[in-house]
Coordinates of C-alpha atoms and ligand atoms in Angstrom, one line a residue:
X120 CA -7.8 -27.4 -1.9
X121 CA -5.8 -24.9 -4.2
X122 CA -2.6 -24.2 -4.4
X123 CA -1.5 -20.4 -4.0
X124 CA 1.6 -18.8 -4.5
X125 CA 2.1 -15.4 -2.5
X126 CA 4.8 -13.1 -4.0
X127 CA 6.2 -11.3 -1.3
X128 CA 6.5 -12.1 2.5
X129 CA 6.1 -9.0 4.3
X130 CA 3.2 -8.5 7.0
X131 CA 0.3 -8.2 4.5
X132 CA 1.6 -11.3 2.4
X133 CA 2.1 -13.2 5.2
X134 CA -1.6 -12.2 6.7
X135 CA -3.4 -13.1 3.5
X136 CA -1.4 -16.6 3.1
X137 CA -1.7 -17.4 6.8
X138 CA -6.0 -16.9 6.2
X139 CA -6.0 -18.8 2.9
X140 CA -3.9 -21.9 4.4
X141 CA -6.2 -21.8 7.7
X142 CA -9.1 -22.4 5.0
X143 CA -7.4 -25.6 4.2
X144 CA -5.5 -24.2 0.9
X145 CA -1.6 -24.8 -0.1
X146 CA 0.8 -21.6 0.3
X147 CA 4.0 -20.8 -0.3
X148 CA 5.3 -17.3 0.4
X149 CA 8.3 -15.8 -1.7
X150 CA 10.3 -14.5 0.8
X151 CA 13.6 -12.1 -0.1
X152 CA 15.4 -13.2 2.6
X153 CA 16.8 -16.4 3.6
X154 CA 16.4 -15.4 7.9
X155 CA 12.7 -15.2 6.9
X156 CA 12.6 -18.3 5.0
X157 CA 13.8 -20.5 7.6
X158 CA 12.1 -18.9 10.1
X159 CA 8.5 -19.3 8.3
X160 CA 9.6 -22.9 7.5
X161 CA 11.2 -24.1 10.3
X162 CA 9.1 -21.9 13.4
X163 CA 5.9 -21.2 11.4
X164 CA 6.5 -17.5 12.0
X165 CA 7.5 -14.7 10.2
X166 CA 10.0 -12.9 12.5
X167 CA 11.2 -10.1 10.1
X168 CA 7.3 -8.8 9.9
X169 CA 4.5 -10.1 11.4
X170 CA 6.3 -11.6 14.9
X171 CA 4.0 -13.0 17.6
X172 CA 1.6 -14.7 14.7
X173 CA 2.0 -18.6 14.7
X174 CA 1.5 -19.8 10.7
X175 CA 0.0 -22.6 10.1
X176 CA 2.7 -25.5 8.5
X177 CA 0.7 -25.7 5.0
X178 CA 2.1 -22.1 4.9
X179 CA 5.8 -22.4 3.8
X180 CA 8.5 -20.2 1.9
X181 CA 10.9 -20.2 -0.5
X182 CA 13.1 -17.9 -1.8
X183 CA 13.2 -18.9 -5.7
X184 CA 10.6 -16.5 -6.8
X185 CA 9.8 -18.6 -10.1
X186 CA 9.5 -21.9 -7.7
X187 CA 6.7 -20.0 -5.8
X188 CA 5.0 -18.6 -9.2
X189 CA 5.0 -22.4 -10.6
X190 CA 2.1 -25.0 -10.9
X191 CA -0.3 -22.8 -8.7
X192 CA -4.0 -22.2 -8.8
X193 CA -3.8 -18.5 -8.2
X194 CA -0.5 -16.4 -7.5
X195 CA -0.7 -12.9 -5.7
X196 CA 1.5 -10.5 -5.4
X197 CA 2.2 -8.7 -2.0
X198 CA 5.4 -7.3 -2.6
X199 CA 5.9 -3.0 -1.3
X200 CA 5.3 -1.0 -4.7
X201 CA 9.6 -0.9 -5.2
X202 CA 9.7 -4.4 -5.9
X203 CA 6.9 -5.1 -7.6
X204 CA 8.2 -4.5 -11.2
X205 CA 11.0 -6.6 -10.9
X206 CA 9.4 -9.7 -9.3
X207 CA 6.8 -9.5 -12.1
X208 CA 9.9 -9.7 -15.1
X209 CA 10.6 -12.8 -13.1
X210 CA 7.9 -15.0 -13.0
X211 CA 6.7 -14.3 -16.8
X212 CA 8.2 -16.7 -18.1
X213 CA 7.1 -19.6 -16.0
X214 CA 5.2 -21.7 -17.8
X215 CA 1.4 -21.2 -16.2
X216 CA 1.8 -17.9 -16.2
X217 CA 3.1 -17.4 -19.9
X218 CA 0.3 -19.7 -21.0
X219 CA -2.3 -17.5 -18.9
X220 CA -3.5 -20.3 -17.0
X221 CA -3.0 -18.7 -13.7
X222 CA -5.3 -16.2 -12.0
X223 CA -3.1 -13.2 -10.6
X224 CA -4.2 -11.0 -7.9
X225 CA -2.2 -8.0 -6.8
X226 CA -2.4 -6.3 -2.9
X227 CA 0.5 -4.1 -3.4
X228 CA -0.6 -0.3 -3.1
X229 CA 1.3 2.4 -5.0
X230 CA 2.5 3.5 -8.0
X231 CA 5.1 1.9 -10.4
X232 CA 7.5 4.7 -11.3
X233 CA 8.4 4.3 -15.4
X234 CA 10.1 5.8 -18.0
X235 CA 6.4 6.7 -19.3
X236 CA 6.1 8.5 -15.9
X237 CA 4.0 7.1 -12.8
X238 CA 2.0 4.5 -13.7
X239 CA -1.2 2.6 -11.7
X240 CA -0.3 -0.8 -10.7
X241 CA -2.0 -3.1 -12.7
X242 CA -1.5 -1.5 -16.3
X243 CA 1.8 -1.7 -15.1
X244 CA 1.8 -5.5 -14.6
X245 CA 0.0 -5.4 -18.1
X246 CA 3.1 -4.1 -20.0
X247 CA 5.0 -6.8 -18.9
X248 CA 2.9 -10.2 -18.5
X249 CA 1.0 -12.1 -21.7
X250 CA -1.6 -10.5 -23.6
X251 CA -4.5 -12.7 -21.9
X252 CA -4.2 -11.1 -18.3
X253 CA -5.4 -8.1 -19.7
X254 CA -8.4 -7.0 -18.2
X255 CA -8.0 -9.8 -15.9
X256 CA -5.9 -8.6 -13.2
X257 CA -7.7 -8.1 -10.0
X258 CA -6.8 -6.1 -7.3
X259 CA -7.6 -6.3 -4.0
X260 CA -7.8 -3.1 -1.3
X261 CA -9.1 -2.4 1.9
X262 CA -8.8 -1.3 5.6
X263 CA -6.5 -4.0 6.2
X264 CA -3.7 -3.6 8.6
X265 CA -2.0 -6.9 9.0
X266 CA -1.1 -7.0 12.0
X267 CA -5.1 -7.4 12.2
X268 CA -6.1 -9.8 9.9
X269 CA -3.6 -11.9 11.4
X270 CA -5.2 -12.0 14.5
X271 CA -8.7 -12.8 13.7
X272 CA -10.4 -9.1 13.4
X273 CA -12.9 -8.7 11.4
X274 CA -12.3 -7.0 8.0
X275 CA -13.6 -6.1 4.5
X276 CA -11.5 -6.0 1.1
X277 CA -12.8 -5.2 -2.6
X278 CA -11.6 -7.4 -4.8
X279 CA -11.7 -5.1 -7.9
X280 CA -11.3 -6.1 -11.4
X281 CA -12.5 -5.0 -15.1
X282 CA -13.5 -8.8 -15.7
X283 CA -16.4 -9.3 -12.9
X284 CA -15.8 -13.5 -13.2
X285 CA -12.4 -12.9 -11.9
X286 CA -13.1 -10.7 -9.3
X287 CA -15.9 -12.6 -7.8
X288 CA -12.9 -15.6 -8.3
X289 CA -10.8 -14.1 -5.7
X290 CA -13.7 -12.7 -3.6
X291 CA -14.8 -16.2 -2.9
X292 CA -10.6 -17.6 -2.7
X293 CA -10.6 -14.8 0.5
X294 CA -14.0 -14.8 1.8
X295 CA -13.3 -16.1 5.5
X296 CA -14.8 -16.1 9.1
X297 CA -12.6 -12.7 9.7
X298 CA -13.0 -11.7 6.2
X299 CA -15.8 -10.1 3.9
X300 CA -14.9 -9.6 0.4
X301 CA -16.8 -7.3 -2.1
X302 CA -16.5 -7.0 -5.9
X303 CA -16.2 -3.7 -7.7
X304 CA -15.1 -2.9 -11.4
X305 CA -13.9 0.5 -10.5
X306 CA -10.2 -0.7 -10.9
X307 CA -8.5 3.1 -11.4
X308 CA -10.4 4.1 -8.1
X309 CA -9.8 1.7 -6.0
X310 CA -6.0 1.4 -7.2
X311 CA -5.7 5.3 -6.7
X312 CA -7.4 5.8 -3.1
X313 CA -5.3 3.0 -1.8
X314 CA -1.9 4.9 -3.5
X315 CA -3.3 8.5 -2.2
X316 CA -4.4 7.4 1.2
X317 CA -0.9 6.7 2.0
X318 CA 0.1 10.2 1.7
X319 CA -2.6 11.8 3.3
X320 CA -2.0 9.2 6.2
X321 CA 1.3 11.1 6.2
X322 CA 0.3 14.3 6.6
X323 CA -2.1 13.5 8.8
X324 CA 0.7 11.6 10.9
X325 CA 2.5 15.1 11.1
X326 CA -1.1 16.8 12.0
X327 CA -1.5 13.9 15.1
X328 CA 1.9 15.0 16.5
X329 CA 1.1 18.8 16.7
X330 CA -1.5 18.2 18.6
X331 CA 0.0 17.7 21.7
X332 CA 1.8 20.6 21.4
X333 CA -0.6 23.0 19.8
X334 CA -3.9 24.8 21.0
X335 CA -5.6 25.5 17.8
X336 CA -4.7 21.9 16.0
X337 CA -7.2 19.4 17.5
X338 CA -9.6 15.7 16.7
X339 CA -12.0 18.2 14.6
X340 CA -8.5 19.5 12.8
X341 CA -7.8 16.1 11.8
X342 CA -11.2 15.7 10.6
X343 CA -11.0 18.3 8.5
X344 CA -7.8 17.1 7.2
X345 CA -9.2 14.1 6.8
X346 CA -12.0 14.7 4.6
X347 CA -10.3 17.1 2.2
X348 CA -7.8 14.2 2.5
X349 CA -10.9 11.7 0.8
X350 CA -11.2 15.1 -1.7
X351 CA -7.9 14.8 -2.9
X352 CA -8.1 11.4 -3.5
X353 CA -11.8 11.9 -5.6
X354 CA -10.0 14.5 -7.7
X355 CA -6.7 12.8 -8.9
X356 CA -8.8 9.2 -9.3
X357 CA -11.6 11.0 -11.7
X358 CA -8.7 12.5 -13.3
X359 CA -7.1 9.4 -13.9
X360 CA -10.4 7.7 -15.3
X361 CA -12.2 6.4 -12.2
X362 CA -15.8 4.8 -13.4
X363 CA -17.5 4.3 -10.4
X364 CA -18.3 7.3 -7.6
X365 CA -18.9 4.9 -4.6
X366 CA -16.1 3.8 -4.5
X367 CA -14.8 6.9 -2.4
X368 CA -17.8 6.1 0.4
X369 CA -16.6 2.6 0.3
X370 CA -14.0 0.7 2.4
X371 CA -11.2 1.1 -0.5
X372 CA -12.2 4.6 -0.3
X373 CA -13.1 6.8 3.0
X374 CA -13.0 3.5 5.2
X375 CA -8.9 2.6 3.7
X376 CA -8.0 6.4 4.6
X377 CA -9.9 6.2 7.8
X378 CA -8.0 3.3 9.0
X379 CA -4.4 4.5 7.7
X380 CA -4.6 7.8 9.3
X381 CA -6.3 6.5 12.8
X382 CA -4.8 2.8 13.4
X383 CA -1.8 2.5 15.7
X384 CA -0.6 0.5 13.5
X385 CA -0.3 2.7 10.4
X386 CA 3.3 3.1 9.0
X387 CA 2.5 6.5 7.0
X388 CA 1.1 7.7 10.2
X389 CA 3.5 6.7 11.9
X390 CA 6.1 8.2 9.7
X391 CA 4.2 11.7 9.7
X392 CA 4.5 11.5 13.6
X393 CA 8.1 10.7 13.5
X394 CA 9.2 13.3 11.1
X395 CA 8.2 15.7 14.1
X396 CA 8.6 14.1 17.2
X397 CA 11.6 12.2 16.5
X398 CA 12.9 14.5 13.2
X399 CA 13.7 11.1 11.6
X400 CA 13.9 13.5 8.0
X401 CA 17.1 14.6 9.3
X402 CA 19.7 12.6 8.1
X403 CA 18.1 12.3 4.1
X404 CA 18.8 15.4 1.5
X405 CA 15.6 14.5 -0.3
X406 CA 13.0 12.1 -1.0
X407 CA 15.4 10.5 -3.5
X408 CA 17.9 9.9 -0.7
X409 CA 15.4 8.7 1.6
X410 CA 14.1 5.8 -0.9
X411 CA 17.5 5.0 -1.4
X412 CA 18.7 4.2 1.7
X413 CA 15.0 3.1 3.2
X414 CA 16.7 0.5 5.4
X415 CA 18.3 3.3 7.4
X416 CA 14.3 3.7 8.4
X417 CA 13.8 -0.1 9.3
X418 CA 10.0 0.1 8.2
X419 CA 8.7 1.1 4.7
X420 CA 6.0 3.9 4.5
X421 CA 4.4 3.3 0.8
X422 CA 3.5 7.2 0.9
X423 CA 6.6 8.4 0.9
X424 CA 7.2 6.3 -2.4
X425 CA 3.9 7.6 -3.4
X426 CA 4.3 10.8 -3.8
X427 CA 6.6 12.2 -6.0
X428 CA 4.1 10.4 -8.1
X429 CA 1.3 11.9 -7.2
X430 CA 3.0 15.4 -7.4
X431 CA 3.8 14.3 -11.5
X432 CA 0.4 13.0 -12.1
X433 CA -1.1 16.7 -10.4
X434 CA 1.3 18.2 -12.8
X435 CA 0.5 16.7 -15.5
X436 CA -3.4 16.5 -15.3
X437 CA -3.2 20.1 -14.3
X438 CA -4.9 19.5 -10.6
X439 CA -4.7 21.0 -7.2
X440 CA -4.0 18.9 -4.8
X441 CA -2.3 20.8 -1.4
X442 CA -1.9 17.8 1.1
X443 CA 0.0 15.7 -1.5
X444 CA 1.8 19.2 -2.3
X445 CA 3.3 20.1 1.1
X446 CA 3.7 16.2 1.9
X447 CA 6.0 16.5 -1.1
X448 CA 7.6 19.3 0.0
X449 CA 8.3 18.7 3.6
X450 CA 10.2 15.0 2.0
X451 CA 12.1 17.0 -0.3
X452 CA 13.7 18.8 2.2
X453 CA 12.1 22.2 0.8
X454 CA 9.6 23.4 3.4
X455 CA 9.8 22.7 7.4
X456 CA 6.8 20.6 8.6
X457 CA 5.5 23.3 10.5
X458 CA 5.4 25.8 7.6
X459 CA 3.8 23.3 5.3
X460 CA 1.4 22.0 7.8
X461 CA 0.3 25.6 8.8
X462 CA 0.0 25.7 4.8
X463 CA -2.3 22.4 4.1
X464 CA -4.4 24.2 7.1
X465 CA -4.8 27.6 5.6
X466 CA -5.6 26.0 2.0
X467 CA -8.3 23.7 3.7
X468 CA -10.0 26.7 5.5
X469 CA -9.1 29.4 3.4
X470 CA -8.2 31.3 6.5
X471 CA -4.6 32.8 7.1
X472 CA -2.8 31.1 9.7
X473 CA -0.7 32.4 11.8
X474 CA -1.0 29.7 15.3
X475 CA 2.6 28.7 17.0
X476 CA 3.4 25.9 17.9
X477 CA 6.6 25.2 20.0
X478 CA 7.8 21.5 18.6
X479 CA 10.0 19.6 20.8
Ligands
NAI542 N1 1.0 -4.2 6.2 C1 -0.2 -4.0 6.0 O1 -1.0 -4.0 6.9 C2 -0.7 -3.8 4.6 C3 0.1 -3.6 3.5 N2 -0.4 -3.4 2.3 C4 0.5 -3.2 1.2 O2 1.2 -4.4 0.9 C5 2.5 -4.1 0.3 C6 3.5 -4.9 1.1 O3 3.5 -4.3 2.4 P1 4.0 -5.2 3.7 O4 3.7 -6.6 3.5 O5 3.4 -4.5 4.8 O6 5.5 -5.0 3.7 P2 6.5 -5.1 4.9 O7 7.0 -3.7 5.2 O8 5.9 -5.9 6.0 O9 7.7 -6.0 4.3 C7 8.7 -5.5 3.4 C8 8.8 -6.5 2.3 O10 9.7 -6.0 1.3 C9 10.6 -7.1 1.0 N3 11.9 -6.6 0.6 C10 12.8 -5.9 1.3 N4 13.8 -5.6 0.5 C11 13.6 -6.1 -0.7 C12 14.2 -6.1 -2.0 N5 15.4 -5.4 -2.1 N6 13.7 -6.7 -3.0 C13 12.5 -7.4 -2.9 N7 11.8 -7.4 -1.7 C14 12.3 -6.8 -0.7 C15 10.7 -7.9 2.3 O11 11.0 -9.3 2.0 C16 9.2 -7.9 2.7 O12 8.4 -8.8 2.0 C17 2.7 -2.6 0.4 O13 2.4 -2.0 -0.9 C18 1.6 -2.2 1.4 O14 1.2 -0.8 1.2 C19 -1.7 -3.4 2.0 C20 -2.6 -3.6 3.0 C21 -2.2 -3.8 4.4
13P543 O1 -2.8 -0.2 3.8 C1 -2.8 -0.3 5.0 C2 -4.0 -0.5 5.8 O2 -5.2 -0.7 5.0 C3 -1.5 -0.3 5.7 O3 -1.2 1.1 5.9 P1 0.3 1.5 6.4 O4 1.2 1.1 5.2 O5 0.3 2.9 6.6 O6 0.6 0.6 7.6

């Protein structure tokens, strides 16, 4: 039996703990808000995030962050991209962690915006924690949606680290019934498809909702979007220093972006859909004041926080990338969603575009 801290008790952090406590382990979720606290401790659910799942009781919460980091066999952290930076400064000074005794494991997926620019997550978590985690951090990715795992569905995650010992550590800490775990060392591309996949699940989102209003955009359409979606993702990871080229044919690859774009219960899909069918953009100026007032939203799609990100990092490594492009422009208030998507289309066949489509 091991004891596990999870940093961060939103649906995916509550998913993970909920399979590591059913395989007899001791977990205790950081939660930010008190409501979920008592409800995780007091009904063994989490009602904010994950409601309908009943937790097992060796799966409790806290809300002192540096309680949860304290004493444990492994901690991971499962906080949305935003947060992650802080909760890190917090915990570094506990003393398992400052000593490097403690395994840390990361599921977040994003970027970690920086004075140095955008930055992937785990060199990130490198600035900040003591000198023997690096190399050592592992992160784990996959087609994953919570609300899944929860429930007992099969899945696969890689468990990707530049030290293979630790990696095949939290390969074997997850491996379940429900849940097949893989090791890669291919830490830049599996952190970059699962950043990029959330904004191509956007746009994609956007692409879903035109079809039932359009004759020419279609299942093949999305297909189409959907592979040069994977291309985008190839191109900004080798960029970035990606080692290993299956990792794009892999789950963290093709079989993450499959899932985000096509699962009902995909947030940046639903988020595309939304910004048509219910113009939820409306009320924000720009991506800037969409982040900041994210609760006006009520659920948090990563790839919006993604890609202003990716748009600096195409800037700066001089790359094309037109999905993440007009995603960026549609958030930022600078293009309508039907130009842009008529744009992504007509960069993806290299045909000019002219179809109408009458939006609600
Ligand atoms: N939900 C899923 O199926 C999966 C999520 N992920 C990734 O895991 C990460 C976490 O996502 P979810 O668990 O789905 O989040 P969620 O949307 O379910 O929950 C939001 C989380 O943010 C926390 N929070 C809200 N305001 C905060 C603040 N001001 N400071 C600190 N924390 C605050 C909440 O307590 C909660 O833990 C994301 O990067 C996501 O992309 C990865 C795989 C699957
Ligand atoms: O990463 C995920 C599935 O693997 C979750 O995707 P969403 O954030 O779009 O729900």
């Amino acid at each position: 039996m091991k004891s596990i801290g999870m940093i961060g008790g939103g649906a995916w952090g509550t998913a993970i703990g909920k399979i590591l406590a059913e395989k007899g382990h001791q977990v205790q979720i950081w939660a930010y808000e008190q409501e979920l606290v008592d409800s995780i401790n007091t009904r063994q659910e989490n009602n904010l995030y994950l409601p309908g799942v009943s937790l097992p009781a060796n799966l409790t919460a806290d809300r002192d962050i540096r309680a949860v980091a304290q004493d444990k066999d492994f901690v991971i952290f499962s906080t949305p991209s935003l947060y992650l930076l802080p909760a890190v400064r917090q915990i570094v000074t506990v003393p398992n962690i400052a000593e490097g005794h403690t395994p840390l494991g990361v599921l977040t997926k994003g970027f970690v915006h920086t004075q140095r620019g955008p930055r992937l997550i785990l060199e990130t978590m490198e600035d900040y924690l003591p000198g023997f985690y690096k190399g050592n951090l592992v992160y784990i990715s996959g087609p994953s949606h919570a609300e899944e795992v929860a429930r007992g569905k099969l899945t696969g995650l890689i468990s990707a680290s530049q030290n293979p010992k630790n990696s095949i550590r939290f390969r074997e800490l997850l491996n379940s019934e429900t849940l097949m775990v893989f090791s890669s060392l291919d830490v830049i591309g599996v952190q970059i498809s699962a950043a990029v996949k959330n904004v191509v699940a956007i746009a994609f989102g956007i692409m879903d909702a035109m079809k039932e209003f359009s004759g020419t955009v279609g299942d093949n359409t999305e297909s189409l979007l959907l592979a040069a979606g994977l291309n985008e993702i190839q191109t900004i990871a080798r960029a970035m220093g990606s080692t290993h080229p299956e990792t794009f044919t892999s789950i963290a690859g093709v079989g993450d972006l499959d899932v985000t774009c096509r699962s009902i219960h995909g947030r940046n899909r639903r988020f595309g859909r939304e910004i048509v069918l219910k113009h939820i953009l409306e009320p924000f100026s720009s991506i800037d004041d969409l982040l900041s007032n994210l609760q006006e939203l009520g659920y948090l799609p990563e790839g919006a926080v993604a890609v202003a990100n990716v748009k600096e990092l195409a800037e700066r490594l001089n790359l094309k990338l037109p999905i993440s492009s007009g995603v960026f422009r549609i958030l930022n208030k600078e293009n309508t969603p039907m130009d842009e998507a008529r744009g992504i289309l007509a960069s993806l066949t290299g045909a000019r575009l002219d179809f109408h489509v009458d939006f609600p």
